Short mmCIF file of C-alpha atoms and ligand atoms in Angstrom, two decimals:
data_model
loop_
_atom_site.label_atom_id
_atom_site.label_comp_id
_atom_site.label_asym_id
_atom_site.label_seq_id
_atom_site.Cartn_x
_atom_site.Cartn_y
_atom_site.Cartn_z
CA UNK A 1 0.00 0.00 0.00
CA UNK A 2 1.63 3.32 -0.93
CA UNK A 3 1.61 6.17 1.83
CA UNK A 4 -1.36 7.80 0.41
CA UNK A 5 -3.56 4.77 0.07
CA UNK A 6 -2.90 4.53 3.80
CA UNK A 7 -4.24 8.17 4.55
CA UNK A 8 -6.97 7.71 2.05
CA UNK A 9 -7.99 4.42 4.16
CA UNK A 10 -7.28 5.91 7.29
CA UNK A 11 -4.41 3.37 7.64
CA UNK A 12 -1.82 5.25 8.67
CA UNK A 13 -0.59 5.69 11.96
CA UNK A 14 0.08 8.85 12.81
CA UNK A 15 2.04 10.95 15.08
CA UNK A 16 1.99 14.36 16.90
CA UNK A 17 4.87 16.23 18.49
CA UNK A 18 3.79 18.97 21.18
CA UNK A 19 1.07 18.12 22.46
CA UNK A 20 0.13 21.86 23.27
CA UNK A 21 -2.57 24.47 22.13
CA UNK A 22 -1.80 22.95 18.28
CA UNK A 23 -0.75 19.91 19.01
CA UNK A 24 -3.52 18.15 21.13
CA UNK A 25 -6.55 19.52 19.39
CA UNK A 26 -5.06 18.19 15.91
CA UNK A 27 -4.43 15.13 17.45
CA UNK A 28 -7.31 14.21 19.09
CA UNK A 29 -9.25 15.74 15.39
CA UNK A 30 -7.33 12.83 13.73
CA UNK A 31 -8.05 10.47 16.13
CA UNK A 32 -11.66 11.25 16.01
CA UNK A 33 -11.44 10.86 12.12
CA UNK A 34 -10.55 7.53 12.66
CA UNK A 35 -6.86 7.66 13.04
CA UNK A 36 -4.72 5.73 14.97
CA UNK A 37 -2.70 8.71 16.28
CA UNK A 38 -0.22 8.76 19.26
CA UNK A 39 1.59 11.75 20.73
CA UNK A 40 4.90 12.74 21.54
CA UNK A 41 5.65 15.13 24.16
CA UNK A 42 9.10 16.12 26.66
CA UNK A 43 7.03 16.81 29.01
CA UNK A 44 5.70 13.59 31.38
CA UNK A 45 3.10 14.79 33.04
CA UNK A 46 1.28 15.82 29.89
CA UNK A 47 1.60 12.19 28.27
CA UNK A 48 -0.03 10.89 31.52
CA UNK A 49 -2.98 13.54 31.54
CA UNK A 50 -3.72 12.34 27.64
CA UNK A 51 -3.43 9.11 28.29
CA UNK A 52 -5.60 9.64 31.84
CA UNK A 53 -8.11 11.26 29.38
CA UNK A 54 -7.91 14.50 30.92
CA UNK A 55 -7.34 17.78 29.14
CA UNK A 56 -5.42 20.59 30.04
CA UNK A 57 -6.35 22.35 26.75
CA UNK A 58 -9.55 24.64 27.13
CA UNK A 59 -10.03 23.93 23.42
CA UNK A 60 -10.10 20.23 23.38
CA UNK A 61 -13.20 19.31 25.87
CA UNK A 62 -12.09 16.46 28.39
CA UNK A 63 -15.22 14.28 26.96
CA UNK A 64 -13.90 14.08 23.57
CA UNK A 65 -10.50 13.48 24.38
CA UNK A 66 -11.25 10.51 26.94
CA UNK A 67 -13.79 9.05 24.12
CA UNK A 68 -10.76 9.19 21.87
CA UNK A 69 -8.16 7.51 24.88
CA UNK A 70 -11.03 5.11 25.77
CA UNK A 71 -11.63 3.36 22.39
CA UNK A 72 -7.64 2.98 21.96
CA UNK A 73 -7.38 5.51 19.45
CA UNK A 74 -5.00 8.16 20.83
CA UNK A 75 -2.29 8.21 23.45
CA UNK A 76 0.70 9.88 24.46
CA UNK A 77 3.81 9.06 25.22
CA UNK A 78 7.74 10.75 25.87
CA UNK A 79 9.73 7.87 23.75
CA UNK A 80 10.83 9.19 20.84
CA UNK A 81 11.56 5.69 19.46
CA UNK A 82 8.45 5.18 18.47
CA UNK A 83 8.41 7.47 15.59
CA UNK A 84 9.68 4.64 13.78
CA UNK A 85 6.38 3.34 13.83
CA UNK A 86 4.56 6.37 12.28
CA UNK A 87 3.32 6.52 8.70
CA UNK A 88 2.54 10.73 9.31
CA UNK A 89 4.28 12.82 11.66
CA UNK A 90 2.80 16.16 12.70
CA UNK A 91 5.53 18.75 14.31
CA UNK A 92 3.83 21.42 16.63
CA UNK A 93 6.37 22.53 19.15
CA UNK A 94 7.47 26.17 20.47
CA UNK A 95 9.15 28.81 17.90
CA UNK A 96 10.19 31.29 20.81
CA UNK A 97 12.31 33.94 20.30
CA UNK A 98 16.00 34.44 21.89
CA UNK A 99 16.45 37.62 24.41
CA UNK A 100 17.99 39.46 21.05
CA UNK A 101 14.84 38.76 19.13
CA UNK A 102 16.62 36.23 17.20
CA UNK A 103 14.34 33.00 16.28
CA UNK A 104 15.05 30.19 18.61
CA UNK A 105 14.69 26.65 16.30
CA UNK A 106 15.70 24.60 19.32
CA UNK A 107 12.71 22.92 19.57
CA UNK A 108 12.51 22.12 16.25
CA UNK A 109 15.86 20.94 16.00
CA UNK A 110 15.29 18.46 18.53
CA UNK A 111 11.90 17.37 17.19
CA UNK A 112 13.33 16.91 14.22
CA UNK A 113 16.37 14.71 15.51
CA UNK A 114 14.44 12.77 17.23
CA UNK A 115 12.27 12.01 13.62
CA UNK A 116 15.27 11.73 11.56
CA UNK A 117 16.88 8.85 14.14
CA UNK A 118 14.20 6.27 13.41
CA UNK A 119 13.37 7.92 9.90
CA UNK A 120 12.15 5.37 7.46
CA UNK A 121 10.65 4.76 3.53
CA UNK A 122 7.34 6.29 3.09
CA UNK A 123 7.42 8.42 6.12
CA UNK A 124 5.46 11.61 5.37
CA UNK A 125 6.73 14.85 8.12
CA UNK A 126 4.82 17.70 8.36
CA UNK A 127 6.35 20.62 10.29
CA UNK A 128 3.50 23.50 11.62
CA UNK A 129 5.20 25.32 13.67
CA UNK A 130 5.09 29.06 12.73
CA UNK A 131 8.81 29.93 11.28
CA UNK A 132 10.54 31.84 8.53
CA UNK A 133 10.57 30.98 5.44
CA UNK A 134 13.14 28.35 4.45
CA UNK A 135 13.13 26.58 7.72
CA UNK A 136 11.53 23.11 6.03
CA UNK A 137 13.90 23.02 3.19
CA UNK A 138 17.48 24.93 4.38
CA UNK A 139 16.84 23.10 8.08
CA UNK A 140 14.51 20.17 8.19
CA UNK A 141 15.17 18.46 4.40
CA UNK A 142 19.27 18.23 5.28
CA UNK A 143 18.61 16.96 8.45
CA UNK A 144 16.26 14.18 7.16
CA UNK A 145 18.39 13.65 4.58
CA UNK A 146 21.80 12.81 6.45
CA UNK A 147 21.39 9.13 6.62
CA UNK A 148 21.09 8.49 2.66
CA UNK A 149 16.53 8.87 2.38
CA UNK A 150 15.60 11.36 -0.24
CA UNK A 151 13.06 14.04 0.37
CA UNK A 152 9.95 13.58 -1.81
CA UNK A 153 11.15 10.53 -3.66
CA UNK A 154 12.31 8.19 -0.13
CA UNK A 155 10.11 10.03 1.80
CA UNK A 156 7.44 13.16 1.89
CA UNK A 157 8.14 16.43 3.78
CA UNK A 158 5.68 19.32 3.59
CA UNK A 159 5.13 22.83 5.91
CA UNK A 160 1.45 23.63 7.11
CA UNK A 161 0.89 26.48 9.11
CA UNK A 162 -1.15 26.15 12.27
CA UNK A 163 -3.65 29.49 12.16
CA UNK A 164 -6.14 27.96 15.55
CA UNK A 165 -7.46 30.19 17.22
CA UNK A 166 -7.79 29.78 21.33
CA UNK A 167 -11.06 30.44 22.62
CA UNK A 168 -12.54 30.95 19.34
CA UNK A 169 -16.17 28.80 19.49
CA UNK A 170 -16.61 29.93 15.94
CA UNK A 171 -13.59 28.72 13.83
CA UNK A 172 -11.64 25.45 15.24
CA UNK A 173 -8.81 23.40 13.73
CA UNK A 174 -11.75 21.47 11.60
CA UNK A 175 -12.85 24.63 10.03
CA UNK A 176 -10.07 26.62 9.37
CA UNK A 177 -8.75 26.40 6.04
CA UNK A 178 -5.16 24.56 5.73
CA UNK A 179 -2.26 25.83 3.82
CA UNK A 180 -0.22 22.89 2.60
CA UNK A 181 2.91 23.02 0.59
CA UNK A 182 5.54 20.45 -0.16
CA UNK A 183 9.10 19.77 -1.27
CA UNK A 184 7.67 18.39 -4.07
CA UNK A 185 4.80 17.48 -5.94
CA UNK A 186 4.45 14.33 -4.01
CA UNK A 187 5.14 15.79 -0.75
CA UNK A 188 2.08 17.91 -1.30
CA UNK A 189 -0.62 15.88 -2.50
CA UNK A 190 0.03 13.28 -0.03
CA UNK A 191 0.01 15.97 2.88
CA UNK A 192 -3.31 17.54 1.75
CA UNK A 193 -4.94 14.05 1.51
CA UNK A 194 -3.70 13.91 5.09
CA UNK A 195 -5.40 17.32 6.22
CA UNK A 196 -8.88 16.67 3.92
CA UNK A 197 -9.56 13.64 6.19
CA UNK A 198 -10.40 16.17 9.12
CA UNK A 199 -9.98 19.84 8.05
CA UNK A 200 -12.81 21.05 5.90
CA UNK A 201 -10.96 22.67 3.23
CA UNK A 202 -7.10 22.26 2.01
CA UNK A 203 -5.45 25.25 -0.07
CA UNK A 204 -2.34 23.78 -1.65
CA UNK A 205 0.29 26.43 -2.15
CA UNK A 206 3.16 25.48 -4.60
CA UNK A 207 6.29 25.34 -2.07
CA UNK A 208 7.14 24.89 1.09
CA UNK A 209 8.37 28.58 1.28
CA UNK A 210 5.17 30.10 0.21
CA UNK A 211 3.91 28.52 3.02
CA UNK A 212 5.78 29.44 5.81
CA UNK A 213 5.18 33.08 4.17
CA UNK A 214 1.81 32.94 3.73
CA UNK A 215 1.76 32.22 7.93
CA UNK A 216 4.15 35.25 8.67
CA UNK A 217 1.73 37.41 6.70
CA UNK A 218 -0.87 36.83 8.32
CA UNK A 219 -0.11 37.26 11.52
CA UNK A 220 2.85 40.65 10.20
CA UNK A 221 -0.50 42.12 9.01
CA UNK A 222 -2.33 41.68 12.73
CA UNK A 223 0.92 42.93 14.36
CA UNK A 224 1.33 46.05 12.11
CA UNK A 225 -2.48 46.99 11.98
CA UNK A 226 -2.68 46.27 15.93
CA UNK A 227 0.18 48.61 16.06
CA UNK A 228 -1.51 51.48 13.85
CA UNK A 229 -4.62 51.59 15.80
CA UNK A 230 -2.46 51.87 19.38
CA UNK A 231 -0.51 54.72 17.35
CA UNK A 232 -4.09 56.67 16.56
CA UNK A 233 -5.11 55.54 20.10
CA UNK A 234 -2.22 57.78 21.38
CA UNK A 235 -2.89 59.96 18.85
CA UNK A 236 -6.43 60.39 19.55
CA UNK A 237 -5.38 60.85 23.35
CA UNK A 238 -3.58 64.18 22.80
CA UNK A 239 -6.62 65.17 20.55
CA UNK A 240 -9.11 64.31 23.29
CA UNK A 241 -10.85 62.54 20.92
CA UNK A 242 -12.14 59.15 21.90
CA UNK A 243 -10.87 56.27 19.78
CA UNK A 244 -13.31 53.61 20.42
CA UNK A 245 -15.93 55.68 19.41
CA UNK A 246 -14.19 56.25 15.95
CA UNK A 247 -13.02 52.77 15.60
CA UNK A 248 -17.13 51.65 16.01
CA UNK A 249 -18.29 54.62 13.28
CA UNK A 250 -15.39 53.94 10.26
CA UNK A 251 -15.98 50.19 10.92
CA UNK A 252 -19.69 50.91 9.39
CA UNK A 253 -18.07 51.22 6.03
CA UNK A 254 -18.98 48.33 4.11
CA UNK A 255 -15.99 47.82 2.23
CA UNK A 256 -12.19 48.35 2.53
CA UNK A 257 -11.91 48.92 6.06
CA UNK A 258 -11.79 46.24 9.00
CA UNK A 259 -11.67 47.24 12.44
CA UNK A 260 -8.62 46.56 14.95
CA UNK A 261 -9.17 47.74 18.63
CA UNK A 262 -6.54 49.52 20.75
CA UNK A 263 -5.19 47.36 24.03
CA UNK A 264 -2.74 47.07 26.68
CA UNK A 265 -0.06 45.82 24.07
CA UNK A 266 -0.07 42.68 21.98
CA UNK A 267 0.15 39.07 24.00
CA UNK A 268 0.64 35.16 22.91
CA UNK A 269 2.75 32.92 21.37
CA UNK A 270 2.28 34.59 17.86
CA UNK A 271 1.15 37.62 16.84
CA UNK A 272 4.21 39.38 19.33
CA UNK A 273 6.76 37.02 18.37
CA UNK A 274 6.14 35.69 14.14
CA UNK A 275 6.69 38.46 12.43
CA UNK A 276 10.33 39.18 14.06
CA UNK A 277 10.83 35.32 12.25
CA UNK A 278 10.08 37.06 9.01
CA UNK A 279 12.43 40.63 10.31
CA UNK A 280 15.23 38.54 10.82
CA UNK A 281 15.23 36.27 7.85
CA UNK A 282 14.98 39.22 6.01
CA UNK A 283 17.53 40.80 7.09
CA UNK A 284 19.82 37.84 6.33
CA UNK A 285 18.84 38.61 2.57
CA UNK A 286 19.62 42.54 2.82
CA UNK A 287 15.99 43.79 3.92
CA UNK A 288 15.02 45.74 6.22
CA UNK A 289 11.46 45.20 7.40
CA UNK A 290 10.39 49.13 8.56
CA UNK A 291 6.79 48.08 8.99
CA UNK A 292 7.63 45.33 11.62
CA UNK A 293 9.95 47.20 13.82
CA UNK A 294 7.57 50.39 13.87
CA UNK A 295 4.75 48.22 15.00
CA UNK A 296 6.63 46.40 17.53
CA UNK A 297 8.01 49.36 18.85
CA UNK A 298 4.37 51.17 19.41
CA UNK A 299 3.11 47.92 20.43
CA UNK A 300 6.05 47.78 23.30
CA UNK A 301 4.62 51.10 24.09
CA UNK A 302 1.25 50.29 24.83
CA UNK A 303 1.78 48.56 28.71
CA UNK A 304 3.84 52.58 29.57
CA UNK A 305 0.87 54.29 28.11
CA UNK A 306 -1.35 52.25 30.36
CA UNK A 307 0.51 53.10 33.37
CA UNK A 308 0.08 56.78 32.84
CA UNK A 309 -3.50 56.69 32.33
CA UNK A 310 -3.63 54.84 36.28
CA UNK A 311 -1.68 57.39 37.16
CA UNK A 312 -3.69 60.27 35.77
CA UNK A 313 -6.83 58.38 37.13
CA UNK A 314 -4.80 58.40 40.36
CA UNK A 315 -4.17 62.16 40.46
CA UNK A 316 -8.11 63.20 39.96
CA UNK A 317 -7.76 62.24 43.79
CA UNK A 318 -4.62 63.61 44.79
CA UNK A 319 -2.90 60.06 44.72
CA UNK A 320 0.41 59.00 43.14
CA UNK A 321 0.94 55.30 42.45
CA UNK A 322 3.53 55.44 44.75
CA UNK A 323 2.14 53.41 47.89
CA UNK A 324 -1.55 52.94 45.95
CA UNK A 325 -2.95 49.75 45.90
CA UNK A 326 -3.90 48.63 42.27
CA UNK A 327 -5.58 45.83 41.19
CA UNK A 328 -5.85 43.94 37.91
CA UNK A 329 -8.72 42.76 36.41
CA UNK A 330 -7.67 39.93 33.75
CA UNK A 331 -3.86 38.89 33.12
CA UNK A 332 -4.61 36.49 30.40
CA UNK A 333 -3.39 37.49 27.41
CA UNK A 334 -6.90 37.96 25.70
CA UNK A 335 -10.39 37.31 26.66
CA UNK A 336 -11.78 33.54 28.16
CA UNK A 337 -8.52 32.14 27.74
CA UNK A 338 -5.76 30.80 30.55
CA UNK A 339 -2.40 31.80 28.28
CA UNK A 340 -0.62 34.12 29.82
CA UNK A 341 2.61 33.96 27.44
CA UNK A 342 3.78 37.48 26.23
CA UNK A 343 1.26 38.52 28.04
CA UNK A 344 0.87 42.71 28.51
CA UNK A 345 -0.27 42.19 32.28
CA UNK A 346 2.89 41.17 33.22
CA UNK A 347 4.48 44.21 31.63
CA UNK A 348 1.63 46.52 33.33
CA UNK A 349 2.25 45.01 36.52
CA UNK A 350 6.44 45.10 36.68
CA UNK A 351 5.83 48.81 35.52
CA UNK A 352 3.35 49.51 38.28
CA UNK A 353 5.32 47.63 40.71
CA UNK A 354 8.38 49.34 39.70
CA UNK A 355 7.18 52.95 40.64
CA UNK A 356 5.53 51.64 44.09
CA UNK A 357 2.01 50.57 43.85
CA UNK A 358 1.19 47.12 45.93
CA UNK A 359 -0.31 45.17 43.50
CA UNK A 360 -3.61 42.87 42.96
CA UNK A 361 -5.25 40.83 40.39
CA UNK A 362 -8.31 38.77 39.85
CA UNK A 363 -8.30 36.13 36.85
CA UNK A 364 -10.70 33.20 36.91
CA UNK A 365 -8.29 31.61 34.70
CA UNK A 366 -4.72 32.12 36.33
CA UNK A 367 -4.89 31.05 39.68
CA UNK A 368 -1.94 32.55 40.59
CA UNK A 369 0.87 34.43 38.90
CA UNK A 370 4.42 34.17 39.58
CA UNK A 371 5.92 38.40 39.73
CA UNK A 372 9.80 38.71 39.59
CA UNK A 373 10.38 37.12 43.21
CA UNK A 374 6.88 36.66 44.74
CA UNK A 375 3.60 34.89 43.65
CA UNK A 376 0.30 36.72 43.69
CA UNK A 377 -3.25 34.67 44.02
CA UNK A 378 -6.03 35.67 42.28
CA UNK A 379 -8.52 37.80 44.21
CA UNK A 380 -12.29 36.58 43.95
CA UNK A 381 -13.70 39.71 42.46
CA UNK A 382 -16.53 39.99 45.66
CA UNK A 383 -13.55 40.53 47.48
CA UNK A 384 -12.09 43.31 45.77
CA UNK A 385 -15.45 45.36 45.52
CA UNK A 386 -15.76 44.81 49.27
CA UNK A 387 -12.15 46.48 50.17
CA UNK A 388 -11.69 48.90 47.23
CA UNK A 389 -8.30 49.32 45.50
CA UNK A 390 -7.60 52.80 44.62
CA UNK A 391 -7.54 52.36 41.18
CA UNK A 392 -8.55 49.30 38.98
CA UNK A 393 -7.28 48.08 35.94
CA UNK A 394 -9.12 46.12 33.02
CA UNK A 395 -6.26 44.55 31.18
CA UNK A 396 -8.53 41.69 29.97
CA UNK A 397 -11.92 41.63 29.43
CA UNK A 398 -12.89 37.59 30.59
CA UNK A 399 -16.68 37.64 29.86
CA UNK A 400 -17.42 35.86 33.66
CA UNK A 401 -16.54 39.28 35.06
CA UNK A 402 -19.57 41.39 36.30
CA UNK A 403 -18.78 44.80 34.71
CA UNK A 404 -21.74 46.52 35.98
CA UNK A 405 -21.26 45.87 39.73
CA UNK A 406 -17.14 46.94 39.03
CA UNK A 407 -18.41 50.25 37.62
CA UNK A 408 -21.32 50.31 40.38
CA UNK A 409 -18.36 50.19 43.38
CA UNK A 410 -17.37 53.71 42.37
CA UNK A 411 -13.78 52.93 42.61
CA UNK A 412 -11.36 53.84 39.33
CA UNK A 413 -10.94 52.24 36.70
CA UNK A 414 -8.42 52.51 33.75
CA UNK A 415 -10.24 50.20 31.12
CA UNK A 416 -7.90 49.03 28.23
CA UNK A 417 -10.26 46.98 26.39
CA UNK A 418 -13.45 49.37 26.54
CA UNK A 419 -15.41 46.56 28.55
CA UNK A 420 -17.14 48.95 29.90
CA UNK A 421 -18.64 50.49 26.34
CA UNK A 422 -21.80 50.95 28.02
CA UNK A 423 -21.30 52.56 31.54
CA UNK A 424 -20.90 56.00 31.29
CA UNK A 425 -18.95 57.37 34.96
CA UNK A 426 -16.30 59.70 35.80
CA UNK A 427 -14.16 57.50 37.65
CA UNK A 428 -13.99 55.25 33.81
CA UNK A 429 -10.29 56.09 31.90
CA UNK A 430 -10.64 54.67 28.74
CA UNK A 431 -7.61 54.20 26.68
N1 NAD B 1 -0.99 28.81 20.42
C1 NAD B 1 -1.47 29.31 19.29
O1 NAD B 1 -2.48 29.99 19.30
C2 NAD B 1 -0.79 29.03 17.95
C3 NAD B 1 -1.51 29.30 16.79
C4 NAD B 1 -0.92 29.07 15.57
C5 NAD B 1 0.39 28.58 15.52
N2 NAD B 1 1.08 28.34 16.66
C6 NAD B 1 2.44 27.80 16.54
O2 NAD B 1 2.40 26.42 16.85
C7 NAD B 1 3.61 26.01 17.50
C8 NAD B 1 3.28 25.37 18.83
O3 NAD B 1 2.66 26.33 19.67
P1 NAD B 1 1.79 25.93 20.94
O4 NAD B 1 1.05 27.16 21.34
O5 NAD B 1 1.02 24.68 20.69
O6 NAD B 1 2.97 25.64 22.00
P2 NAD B 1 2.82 24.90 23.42
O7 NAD B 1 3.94 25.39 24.25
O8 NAD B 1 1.41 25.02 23.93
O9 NAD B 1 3.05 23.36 23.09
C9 NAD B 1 4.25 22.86 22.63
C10 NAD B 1 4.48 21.48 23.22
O10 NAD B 1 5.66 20.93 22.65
C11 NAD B 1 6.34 20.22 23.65
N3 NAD B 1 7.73 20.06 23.22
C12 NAD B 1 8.72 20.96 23.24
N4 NAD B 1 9.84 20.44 22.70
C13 NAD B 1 9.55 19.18 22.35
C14 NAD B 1 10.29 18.15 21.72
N5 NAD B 1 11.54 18.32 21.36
N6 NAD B 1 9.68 16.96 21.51
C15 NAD B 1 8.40 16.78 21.89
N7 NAD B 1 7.63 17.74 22.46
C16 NAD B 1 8.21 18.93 22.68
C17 NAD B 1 6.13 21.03 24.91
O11 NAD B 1 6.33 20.26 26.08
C18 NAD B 1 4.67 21.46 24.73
O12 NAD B 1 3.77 20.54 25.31
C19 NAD B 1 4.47 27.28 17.60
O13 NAD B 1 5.32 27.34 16.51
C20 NAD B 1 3.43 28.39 17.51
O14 NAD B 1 3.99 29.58 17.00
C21 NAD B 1 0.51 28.53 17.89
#
């Protein structure tokens, strides 16, 4: 049976490393298309929560991933050997970036090791991590290659970008259109017959370059368009204009305009981190990407600008953050989700902290929170109304939080995400 009868039939046995955000929702998607499908993780305690059938995932709901463990067709485990065994292997671990804003392929490069040590005939790889272009082919294809196997002829090696969402009921890894592109003609088709078993609709791009670009586009042209509104946020500050209010009127045009919204500063594994992939890869080929770097540096601005609205809130009293107590509503780095990577909390808080203010937080999803030296525990949010801070923040607007009795306290409140559109009060400081 060639490699892509075995998808076709649902054969193949196939294999996910990082078992993560990416990785365990695409694995337990396989698995409930009828996949054998086993994942690989470093991480122990992970492999024995899979294979416990409990999720730690918000995305993946614990019922369908125990259905999956229960009838034997997904587990998890940390040996690497059994790779070997895998017809398809699906590579979804970290792309962090160094201190220097450098892109860190560690992961990858031990992923990928541990792939190319048991590598075999008819093995098709898949990397999805988000990375520059070039990664697949200038990194992956020689390591593969080392031992003598032949990309595309020995055996099949294509890029997909991951675009899932957290949090997002609307659009999930089955309905999200996937990018494939391979080394080579065969690399491709036999990757998108992988993907069309459980993602709705495949879009096969022509190399696995494009790909990897087509992921750093999307997620350069959040970044920079993020970064534009926080630059007419500030801008609309000094005007005394108010921002949201604009944002809501232009966004009634009914073509060539979408709306972005104004925030803290930008948060997650992605959108803060991807496009400085696509910075520094071009400047290894002599470009300078001026769009990037602008963004990023307003972005980076966003958590200082915050900090001076609390304490212009905190002067309508006569109060300097200096000795106030401030508390954080939301440290998530976006709405109903328990990420806090990158998030712009952290940076609000160390810059609050810094200049004195004793320091609170409520966040149904982040129990506690770990702040330079010291851990903070989330405050139940009856508590806080009950002994007032002296100024609040909003720095993520969870939809379990009860906006109306916040505003109804009378204490103030900086509000970064306009959560609290509807409340009109003078103790509100919108950005
Ligand atoms: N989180 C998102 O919303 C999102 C969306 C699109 C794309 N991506 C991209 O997907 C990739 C994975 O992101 P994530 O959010 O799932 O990360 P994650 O940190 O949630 O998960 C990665 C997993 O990989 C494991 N891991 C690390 N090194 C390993 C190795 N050598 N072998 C086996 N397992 C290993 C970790 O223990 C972890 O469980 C990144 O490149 C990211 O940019 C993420």
């Amino acid at each position: 049976m060639t490699p892509l009868e075995r998808i076709r039939n649902k054969q193949a046995r196939i294999g996910v490393i990082g078992l993560g955000y990416v990785g365990l929702p695409l694995a337990v998607e396989f698995a409930r298309a009828g996949f054998d499908v086993t994942g690989f993780d470093v991480d122990v305690a992970k492999a024995a929560q899979i294979n416990a059938g409990k999720s730690y995932i918000p995305d993946v709901a614990e019922s369908d991933l125990s259905a999956m463990v229960n009838a034997r067709r997904l587990r998890a485990t940390t040996d690497m050997t059994e790779l070997g065994a895998m017809d398809a292997i699906d590579i979804c671990v970290p792309t962090p970036l160094r201190k220097t804003k450098d892109p860190d392929l560690s992961y990858v490069v031990l992923a990928v090791e541990a792939v190319a040590a048991t590598l075999r005939k008819g093995q098709l790889i898949v990397l999805e991590s988000t990375t520059y272009p070039g990664t697949t082919d200038e990194v992956v294809q020689p390591m593969l290659e080392a031992k003598g196997l032949k990309a595309d002829v020995d055996f099949l090696l294509a890029f997909s970008p991951e675009r899932v969402d957290p949090g997002n009921q609307q659009f999930t890894t089955k309905n999200i259109p996937k990018i494939v592109g391979g080394i080579g003609e065969a690399s491709t088709q036999a990757a998108a017959a992988l993907y069309a078993t459980t993602v709705e609709r495949v879009v096969q791009v022509s190399s696995t370059r494009v790909a990897e670009m087509v992921k750093l586009l999307e997620n350069t042209f959040r970044a920079v368009n993020i970064g534009l509104v926080n630059e007419i946020a500030l801008m609309c500050h000094k005007m005394d204009i108010g921002v949201w209010e604009v944002i809501d009127a232009a966004k009634t045009k009914p073509f060539g305009f979408m709306p972005f919204y104004p925030g803290p500063g930008l948060g997650g594994h992605c959108i803060p981190i991807d496009p400085f992939y696509l910075s520094w890869k071009a400047r290894q080929n002599g470009f300078e990407c001026r769009f990037i770097e602008l963004a990023g540096h307003i972005n980076a601005s966003m958590p200082h600008f915050v900090v001076e609205k609390v304490g212009d809130a905190l002067n309508t009293v006569r109060k300097a953050v200096n000795g106030a107590r401030v508390h954080v509503f939301g440290v998530a780095y976006k709405r109903d989700v328990n990420d806090m990577r990158e998030s712009p909390a952290l940076d609000v808080l160390e810059l609050l902290g810094k200049r004195g203010a004793v320091l609170s937080y409520s966040d149904p999803f982040v129990p506690q929170l770990r702040l330079d030296d010291h851990v903070l525990t989330s405050v139940e949010v009856s508590d806080v109304l009950r002994h007032l801070p002296d100024c609040s923040v909003i720095c993520t607007d969870h939809s379990v939080f009860d906006y109306g009795a916040i505003v109804r306290s009378g204490g103030l409140i900086v509000d970064t995400r306009n959560a609290l559109k509807q409340y009109a009060s003078p103790t509100i400081f919108r950005l």
